[in-house]
PDB file of C-alpha atoms and ligand atoms in Angstrom:
ATOM      1  CA  MET A 173      96.779 114.142  80.972  1.00  0.00           C
ATOM      2  CA  SER A 174      99.171 111.323  81.647  1.00  0.00           C
ATOM      3  CA  ILE A 175     100.351 110.586  85.164  1.00  0.00           C
ATOM      4  CA  PRO A 176     103.738 108.836  85.392  1.00  0.00           C
ATOM      5  CA  GLU A 177     103.618 105.265  86.588  1.00  0.00           C
ATOM      6  CA  PRO A 178     105.443 105.013  89.916  1.00  0.00           C
ATOM      7  CA  ALA A 179     108.530 102.810  89.920  1.00  0.00           C
ATOM      8  CA  SER A 180     108.430  99.709  92.083  1.00  0.00           C
ATOM      9  CA  PRO A 181     110.603 101.130  94.919  1.00  0.00           C
ATOM     10  CA  SER A 182     107.950 103.738  95.578  1.00  0.00           C
ATOM     11  CA  TRP A 183     105.382 100.997  96.066  1.00  0.00           C
ATOM     12  CA  ASP A 184     107.678  99.317  98.560  1.00  0.00           C
ATOM     13  CA  GLU A 185     108.060 102.690 100.296  1.00  0.00           C
ATOM     14  CA  ALA A 186     104.293 102.933 100.602  1.00  0.00           C
ATOM     15  CA  TYR A 187     104.353  99.674 102.542  1.00  0.00           C
ATOM     16  CA  ALA A 188     107.431 100.608 104.631  1.00  0.00           C
ATOM     17  CA  ARG A 189     105.879 103.640 106.344  1.00  0.00           C
ATOM     18  CA  ASP A 190     104.763 103.476 109.977  1.00  0.00           C
ATOM     19  CA  ALA A 191     101.146 104.171 109.080  1.00  0.00           C
ATOM     20  CA  PRO A 192      99.502 101.648 106.749  1.00  0.00           C
ATOM     21  CA  ALA A 193      98.942 102.862 103.194  1.00  0.00           C
ATOM     22  CA  PRO A 194      95.477 104.375 102.592  1.00  0.00           C
ATOM     23  CA  TRP A 195      94.221 101.276 100.760  1.00  0.00           C
ATOM     24  CA  ASP A 196      95.847  98.752 103.106  1.00  0.00           C
ATOM     25  CA  ILE A 197      92.900  98.442 105.463  1.00  0.00           C
ATOM     26  CA  GLY A 198      93.581  94.959 106.826  1.00  0.00           C
ATOM     27  CA  ARG A 199      90.396  93.465 105.443  1.00  0.00           C
ATOM     28  CA  PRO A 200      88.875  92.978 101.983  1.00  0.00           C
ATOM     29  CA  GLN A 201      86.783  95.713 100.435  1.00  0.00           C
ATOM     30  CA  ALA A 202      83.060  95.095 101.052  1.00  0.00           C
ATOM     31  CA  ALA A 203      82.333  94.877  97.314  1.00  0.00           C
ATOM     32  CA  PHE A 204      84.615  91.831  96.993  1.00  0.00           C
ATOM     33  CA  VAL A 205      83.140  90.210 100.101  1.00  0.00           C
ATOM     34  CA  ARG A 206      79.749  90.485  98.385  1.00  0.00           C
ATOM     35  CA  LEU A 207      81.162  88.878  95.225  1.00  0.00           C
ATOM     36  CA  ALA A 208      82.583  86.055  97.339  1.00  0.00           C
ATOM     37  CA  ASP A 209      79.254  85.701  99.158  1.00  0.00           C
ATOM     38  CA  SER A 210      77.594  85.342  95.747  1.00  0.00           C
ATOM     39  CA  GLY A 211      79.976  82.500  94.892  1.00  0.00           C
ATOM     40  CA  LEU A 212      81.691  84.436  92.102  1.00  0.00           C
ATOM     41  CA  LEU A 213      85.306  84.117  93.290  1.00  0.00           C
ATOM     42  CA  ARG A 214      85.772  80.472  92.363  1.00  0.00           C
ATOM     43  CA  GLY A 215      88.257  78.260  90.589  1.00  0.00           C
ATOM     44  CA  ARG A 216      91.666  79.729  89.796  1.00  0.00           C
ATOM     45  CA  VAL A 217      91.567  83.329  90.984  1.00  0.00           C
ATOM     46  CA  LEU A 218      94.261  85.963  90.454  1.00  0.00           C
ATOM     47  CA  ASP A 219      94.450  88.948  92.812  1.00  0.00           C
ATOM     48  CA  SER A 220      96.237  91.363  90.492  1.00  0.00           C
ATOM     49  CA  GLY A 221      98.340  93.936  92.378  1.00  0.00           C
ATOM     50  CA  CYS A 222      97.315  92.174  95.563  1.00  0.00           C
ATOM     51  CA  GLY A 223      99.133  94.400  98.065  1.00  0.00           C
ATOM     52  CA  THR A 224      99.117  92.622 101.418  1.00  0.00           C
ATOM     53  CA  GLY A 225      96.753  90.036 100.012  1.00  0.00           C
ATOM     54  CA  GLU A 226      93.313  90.503 101.571  1.00  0.00           C
ATOM     55  CA  HIS A 227      91.372  89.685  98.405  1.00  0.00           C
ATOM     56  CA  ALA A 228      93.383  86.575  97.501  1.00  0.00           C
ATOM     57  CA  LEU A 229      92.990  85.476 101.122  1.00  0.00           C
ATOM     58  CA  LEU A 230      89.238  86.078 100.893  1.00  0.00           C
ATOM     59  CA  ALA A 231      88.965  83.982  97.723  1.00  0.00           C
ATOM     60  CA  ALA A 232      91.185  81.210  99.120  1.00  0.00           C
ATOM     61  CA  ALA A 233      89.206  81.095 102.365  1.00  0.00           C
ATOM     62  CA  ARG A 234      86.095  80.441 100.232  1.00  0.00           C
ATOM     63  CA  GLY A 235      87.782  77.542  98.448  1.00  0.00           C
ATOM     64  CA  ALA A 236      89.347  79.208  95.415  1.00  0.00           C
ATOM     65  CA  ASP A 237      92.830  78.362  94.190  1.00  0.00           C
ATOM     66  CA  ALA A 238      94.043  81.925  94.716  1.00  0.00           C
ATOM     67  CA  VAL A 239      97.270  83.601  93.668  1.00  0.00           C
ATOM     68  CA  GLY A 240      98.270  87.165  94.489  1.00  0.00           C
ATOM     69  CA  ILE A 241     100.862  89.072  92.456  1.00  0.00           C
ATOM     70  CA  ASP A 242     102.393  92.401  93.431  1.00  0.00           C
ATOM     71  CA  ILE A 243     105.468  94.353  92.419  1.00  0.00           C
ATOM     72  CA  SER A 244     106.282  95.242  96.031  1.00  0.00           C
ATOM     73  CA  PRO A 245     108.368  92.558  97.783  1.00  0.00           C
ATOM     74  CA  LEU A 246     107.376  94.033 101.137  1.00  0.00           C
ATOM     75  CA  ALA A 247     103.675  93.721 100.366  1.00  0.00           C
ATOM     76  CA  ILE A 248     104.179  90.109  99.258  1.00  0.00           C
ATOM     77  CA  GLU A 249     106.110  89.318 102.431  1.00  0.00           C
ATOM     78  CA  ARG A 250     103.201  90.681 104.497  1.00  0.00           C
ATOM     79  CA  ALA A 251     100.668  88.749 102.414  1.00  0.00           C
ATOM     80  CA  ARG A 252     102.585  85.509 102.936  1.00  0.00           C
ATOM     81  CA  GLY A 253     102.718  86.232 106.660  1.00  0.00           C
ATOM     82  CA  LYS A 254      98.942  86.695 106.763  1.00  0.00           C
ATOM     83  CA  ALA A 255      98.379  83.464 104.814  1.00  0.00           C
ATOM     84  CA  ALA A 256     100.572  81.538 107.254  1.00  0.00           C
ATOM     85  CA  GLY A 257      99.053  83.237 110.320  1.00  0.00           C
ATOM     86  CA  ARG A 258      95.499  82.571 109.166  1.00  0.00           C
ATOM     87  CA  ASP A 259      96.324  79.117 107.796  1.00  0.00           C
ATOM     88  CA  VAL A 260      94.872  80.025 104.408  1.00  0.00           C
ATOM     89  CA  ALA A 261      96.349  78.416 101.300  1.00  0.00           C
ATOM     90  CA  ALA A 262      96.690  81.494  99.089  1.00  0.00           C
ATOM     91  CA  ARG A 263      99.964  81.811  97.146  1.00  0.00           C
ATOM     92  CA  PHE A 264     101.785  85.098  96.710  1.00  0.00           C
ATOM     93  CA  GLU A 265     104.507  86.042  94.237  1.00  0.00           C
ATOM     94  CA  VAL A 266     106.409  89.214  93.423  1.00  0.00           C
ATOM     95  CA  GLY A 267     105.680  90.080  89.816  1.00  0.00           C
ATOM     96  CA  ASP A 268     104.643  92.712  87.311  1.00  0.00           C
ATOM     97  CA  VAL A 269     100.963  92.680  86.431  1.00  0.00           C
ATOM     98  CA  LEU A 270     101.847  94.397  83.156  1.00  0.00           C
ATOM     99  CA  SER A 271     103.470  91.112  82.070  1.00  0.00           C
ATOM    100  CA  LEU A 272     101.106  88.454  83.382  1.00  0.00           C
ATOM    101  CA  GLY A 273     101.670  86.275  80.320  1.00  0.00           C
ATOM    102  CA  GLN A 274     105.104  85.452  81.757  1.00  0.00           C
ATOM    103  CA  LEU A 275     103.420  83.595  84.621  1.00  0.00           C
ATOM    104  CA  GLY A 276     102.348  80.860  82.249  1.00  0.00           C
ATOM    105  CA  MET A 277      99.089  80.501  84.182  1.00  0.00           C
ATOM    106  CA  THR A 278      95.500  81.210  83.217  1.00  0.00           C
ATOM    107  CA  PHE A 279      92.768  82.092  85.632  1.00  0.00           C
ATOM    108  CA  ASP A 280      88.987  81.796  85.813  1.00  0.00           C
ATOM    109  CA  ALA A 281      88.645  85.162  87.538  1.00  0.00           C
ATOM    110  CA  VAL A 282      90.781  88.211  88.210  1.00  0.00           C
ATOM    111  CA  ILE A 283      90.327  90.585  91.121  1.00  0.00           C
ATOM    112  CA  ASP A 284      91.605  94.127  90.659  1.00  0.00           C
ATOM    113  CA  SER A 285      91.087  96.261  93.728  1.00  0.00           C
ATOM    114  CA  GLY A 286      92.619  99.678  93.175  1.00  0.00           C
ATOM    115  CA  VAL A 287      95.204  98.743  90.541  1.00  0.00           C
ATOM    116  CA  PHE A 288      93.786  99.768  87.134  1.00  0.00           C
ATOM    117  CA  HIS A 289      93.581 103.360  88.382  1.00  0.00           C
ATOM    118  CA  VAL A 290      97.316 103.556  89.195  1.00  0.00           C
ATOM    119  CA  PHE A 291      98.395 103.212  85.558  1.00  0.00           C
ATOM    120  CA  ASP A 292      98.928 105.990  83.053  1.00  0.00           C
ATOM    121  CA  ASP A 293      97.287 105.736  79.641  1.00  0.00           C
ATOM    122  CA  ASP A 294     100.089 103.738  78.005  1.00  0.00           C
ATOM    123  CA  SER A 295     100.398 101.320  80.902  1.00  0.00           C
ATOM    124  CA  ARG A 296      96.626 100.984  80.995  1.00  0.00           C
ATOM    125  CA  ALA A 297      96.650  99.503  77.486  1.00  0.00           C
ATOM    126  CA  ARG A 298      99.522  97.194  78.444  1.00  0.00           C
ATOM    127  CA  TYR A 299      97.627  96.152  81.564  1.00  0.00           C
ATOM    128  CA  VAL A 300      94.495  95.218  79.633  1.00  0.00           C
ATOM    129  CA  ALA A 301      96.610  93.154  77.197  1.00  0.00           C
ATOM    130  CA  SER A 302      98.324  91.536  80.155  1.00  0.00           C
ATOM    131  CA  LEU A 303      94.978  90.658  81.775  1.00  0.00           C
ATOM    132  CA  GLU A 304      93.890  89.176  78.469  1.00  0.00           C
ATOM    133  CA  SER A 305      96.909  86.866  78.526  1.00  0.00           C
ATOM    134  CA  ALA A 306      96.099  85.662  82.055  1.00  0.00           C
ATOM    135  CA  LEU A 307      92.326  85.175  81.933  1.00  0.00           C
ATOM    136  CA  ARG A 308      90.774  82.173  80.234  1.00  0.00           C
ATOM    137  CA  LEU A 309      88.247  82.753  77.473  1.00  0.00           C
ATOM    138  CA  GLY A 310      84.902  83.451  79.155  1.00  0.00           C
ATOM    139  CA  GLY A 311      86.671  84.317  82.421  1.00  0.00           C
ATOM    140  CA  THR A 312      85.711  87.396  84.419  1.00  0.00           C
ATOM    141  CA  CYS A 313      87.630  90.354  85.728  1.00  0.00           C
ATOM    142  CA  TYR A 314      86.146  92.185  88.714  1.00  0.00           C
ATOM    143  CA  LEU A 315      87.757  95.614  88.774  1.00  0.00           C
ATOM    144  CA  MET A 316      87.240  98.348  91.343  1.00  0.00           C
ATOM    145  CA  CYS A 317      88.726 101.792  90.752  1.00  0.00           C
ATOM    146  CA  PHE A 318      88.275 105.362  91.965  1.00  0.00           C
ATOM    147  CA  SER A 319      85.366 106.894  90.056  1.00  0.00           C
ATOM    148  CA  ASP A 320      84.908 110.338  88.583  1.00  0.00           C
ATOM    149  CA  CYS A 321      82.129 110.805  91.189  1.00  0.00           C
ATOM    150  CA  GLN A 322      84.828 111.147  93.851  1.00  0.00           C
ATOM    151  CA  PRO A 323      85.382 114.872  94.455  1.00  0.00           C
ATOM    152  CA  GLY A 324      88.786 116.488  94.994  1.00  0.00           C
ATOM    153  CA  ASP A 325      92.107 115.267  93.683  1.00  0.00           C
ATOM    154  CA  SER A 326      93.497 113.467  96.703  1.00  0.00           C
ATOM    155  CA  GLY A 327      94.488 109.907  95.847  1.00  0.00           C
ATOM    156  CA  PRO A 328      94.659 108.130  92.485  1.00  0.00           C
ATOM    157  CA  ARG A 329      93.317 109.350  89.161  1.00  0.00           C
ATOM    158  CA  ARG A 330      89.573 109.155  88.727  1.00  0.00           C
ATOM    159  CA  VAL A 331      88.166 106.845  86.086  1.00  0.00           C
ATOM    160  CA  ARG A 332      85.009 107.452  84.050  1.00  0.00           C
ATOM    161  CA  GLN A 333      82.683 104.665  82.947  1.00  0.00           C
ATOM    162  CA  ASP A 334      83.390 105.444  79.301  1.00  0.00           C
ATOM    163  CA  GLU A 335      87.145 105.056  79.945  1.00  0.00           C
ATOM    164  CA  LEU A 336      86.518 101.590  81.366  1.00  0.00           C
ATOM    165  CA  ARG A 337      84.400 100.674  78.353  1.00  0.00           C
ATOM    166  CA  ALA A 338      87.044 102.022  75.958  1.00  0.00           C
ATOM    167  CA  ALA A 339      89.897 100.209  77.711  1.00  0.00           C
ATOM    168  CA  PHE A 340      88.049  96.879  77.474  1.00  0.00           C
ATOM    169  CA  ARG A 341      86.534  97.442  74.029  1.00  0.00           C
ATOM    170  CA  ASP A 342      88.298  94.744  72.007  1.00  0.00           C
ATOM    171  CA  GLY A 343      87.897  91.125  73.011  1.00  0.00           C
ATOM    172  CA  TRP A 344      85.905  91.886  76.157  1.00  0.00           C
ATOM    173  CA  THR A 345      82.314  92.518  77.242  1.00  0.00           C
ATOM    174  CA  VAL A 346      81.719  94.993  80.020  1.00  0.00           C
ATOM    175  CA  ALA A 347      78.808  93.191  81.678  1.00  0.00           C
ATOM    176  CA  SER A 348      78.147  95.860  84.320  1.00  0.00           C
ATOM    177  CA  ILE A 349      79.577  98.919  86.016  1.00  0.00           C
ATOM    178  CA  ALA A 350      78.107  99.690  89.429  1.00  0.00           C
ATOM    179  CA  GLY A 351      78.709 102.466  91.925  1.00  0.00           C
ATOM    180  CA  GLU A 352      80.649 101.214  94.947  1.00  0.00           C
ATOM    181  CA  THR A 353      82.660 102.580  97.850  1.00  0.00           C
ATOM    182  CA  PHE A 354      86.311 102.092  98.756  1.00  0.00           C
ATOM    183  CA  ALA A 355      87.049 101.997 102.473  1.00  0.00           C
ATOM    184  CA  LEU A 356      90.361 103.743 103.186  1.00  0.00           C
ATOM    185  CA  ASN A 357      92.723 104.458 106.035  1.00  0.00           C
ATOM    186  CA  PRO A 358      92.725 108.185 106.865  1.00  0.00           C
ATOM    187  CA  GLY A 359      96.088 109.042 105.145  1.00  0.00           C
ATOM    188  CA  LEU A 360      94.458 110.775 102.164  1.00  0.00           C
ATOM    189  CA  GLY A 361      92.166 112.851 104.370  1.00  0.00           C
ATOM    190  CA  ILE A 362      89.189 110.712 103.348  1.00  0.00           C
ATOM    191  CA  THR A 363      88.034 107.385 104.766  1.00  0.00           C
ATOM    192  CA  THR A 364      85.778 106.401 101.890  1.00  0.00           C
ATOM    193  CA  ALA A 365      85.908 107.059  98.161  1.00  0.00           C
ATOM    194  CA  GLN A 366      83.410 106.681  95.346  1.00  0.00           C
ATOM    195  CA  ALA A 367      84.338 103.777  93.112  1.00  0.00           C
ATOM    196  CA  TRP A 368      83.207 101.823  90.097  1.00  0.00           C
ATOM    197  CA  LEU A 369      82.999  98.060  90.285  1.00  0.00           C
ATOM    198  CA  ALA A 370      83.203  96.735  86.737  1.00  0.00           C
ATOM    199  CA  THR A 371      82.401  93.145  85.788  1.00  0.00           C
ATOM    200  CA  ILE A 372      84.242  92.450  82.566  1.00  0.00           C
ATOM    201  CA  ARG A 373      84.228  89.156  80.650  1.00  0.00           C
ATOM    202  CA  ARG A 374      86.836  87.973  78.240  1.00  0.00           C
ATOM    203  CA  LEU A 375      84.949  87.119  75.081  1.00  0.00           C
ATOM    204  CA  CYS A 376      84.981  83.569  73.780  1.00  0.00           C
ATOM    205  CA  ARG A 377      86.095  83.572  70.171  1.00  0.00           C
ATOM    206  CA  SER A 378      83.437  82.369  67.744  1.00  0.00           C
TER     207      SER A 378
HETATM  208  N1  SAH B  39      94.850  95.402  95.678  1.00  0.00           N
HETATM  209  C1  SAH B  39      95.496  95.858  96.875  1.00  0.00           C
HETATM  210  C2  SAH B  39      96.492  96.990  96.658  1.00  0.00           C
HETATM  211  C3  SAH B  39      95.970  98.196  95.903  1.00  0.00           C
HETATM  212  S1  SAH B  39      97.161  99.522  95.791  1.00  0.00           S
HETATM  213  C4  SAH B  39      94.468  96.221  97.913  1.00  0.00           C
HETATM  214  O1  SAH B  39      93.272  96.250  97.622  1.00  0.00           O
HETATM  215  O2  SAH B  39      94.877  96.491  99.059  1.00  0.00           O
HETATM  216  C5  SAH B  39      97.912  99.197  94.229  1.00  0.00           C
HETATM  217  C6  SAH B  39      98.857  98.004  94.273  1.00  0.00           C
HETATM  218  O3  SAH B  39      99.337  97.760  92.954  1.00  0.00           O
HETATM  219  C7  SAH B  39     100.084  98.199  95.156  1.00  0.00           C
HETATM  220  O4  SAH B  39     100.184  97.138  96.056  1.00  0.00           O
HETATM  221  C8  SAH B  39     101.258  98.201  94.183  1.00  0.00           C
HETATM  222  O5  SAH B  39     102.439  97.675  94.741  1.00  0.00           O
HETATM  223  C9  SAH B  39     100.682  97.357  93.055  1.00  0.00           C
HETATM  224  N2  SAH B  39     101.306  97.587  91.736  1.00  0.00           N
HETATM  225  C10 SAH B  39     101.499  98.769  91.098  1.00  0.00           C
HETATM  226  N3  SAH B  39     102.063  98.573  89.894  1.00  0.00           N
HETATM  227  C11 SAH B  39     102.221  97.230  89.763  1.00  0.00           C
HETATM  228  C12 SAH B  39     102.743  96.388  88.732  1.00  0.00           C
HETATM  229  N4  SAH B  39     103.198  96.895  87.573  1.00  0.00           N
HETATM  230  N5  SAH B  39     102.756  95.052  88.944  1.00  0.00           N
HETATM  231  C13 SAH B  39     102.300  94.519  90.106  1.00  0.00           C
HETATM  232  N6  SAH B  39     101.783  95.262  91.105  1.00  0.00           N
HETATM  233  C14 SAH B  39     101.739  96.600  90.935  1.00  0.00           C
END
């Protein structure tokens, strides 16, 4: 089944409501805090589909040169406000993560918190190609998505481990996929969701 990719205005709408969007919890997801604690969010770090920027801000606060990209101008405005308010040097730009090559930048690491799972099958392939154009050879993508262990159908599409492995089959190594938990605002009727955290390396060409 293919779920239509929402147009950008609908993402802005998600950020314009009175209640914060389910994923917009005002702090980084614990899984990414652990990665930062392990020193893995270093160098040039891209927060892909950054929303209001918590993961780019996390990486920047730990010394990374962090950039957040999101298609929602409202989300980017909020992210910039947080960076200024917290005096953290993360940069934020409105952009399409399906066309990261247009940025003309390459990164040592990419953070994807809840973005891969928003794309339909066609956009998923475009997204992986786009990530490939933005990540240096040997760089790592840390991707957290809703997992097929999450019951019910509230929220984004569920992703199976084999789908992750298939999506990143060519030119990548899926180093690990671990069970994790998303913390959520109550909007979806759930405050946590089962997730996969995938560590995926862009292969160096021989
Ligand atoms: N990573 C953020 C937001 C996750 S929600 C967090 O953890 O809070 C998914 C995000 O992807 C939304 O902010 C949405 O605006 C963004 N998004 C969806 N399609 C996009 C696209 N094609 N390019 C850039 N951002 C996109």
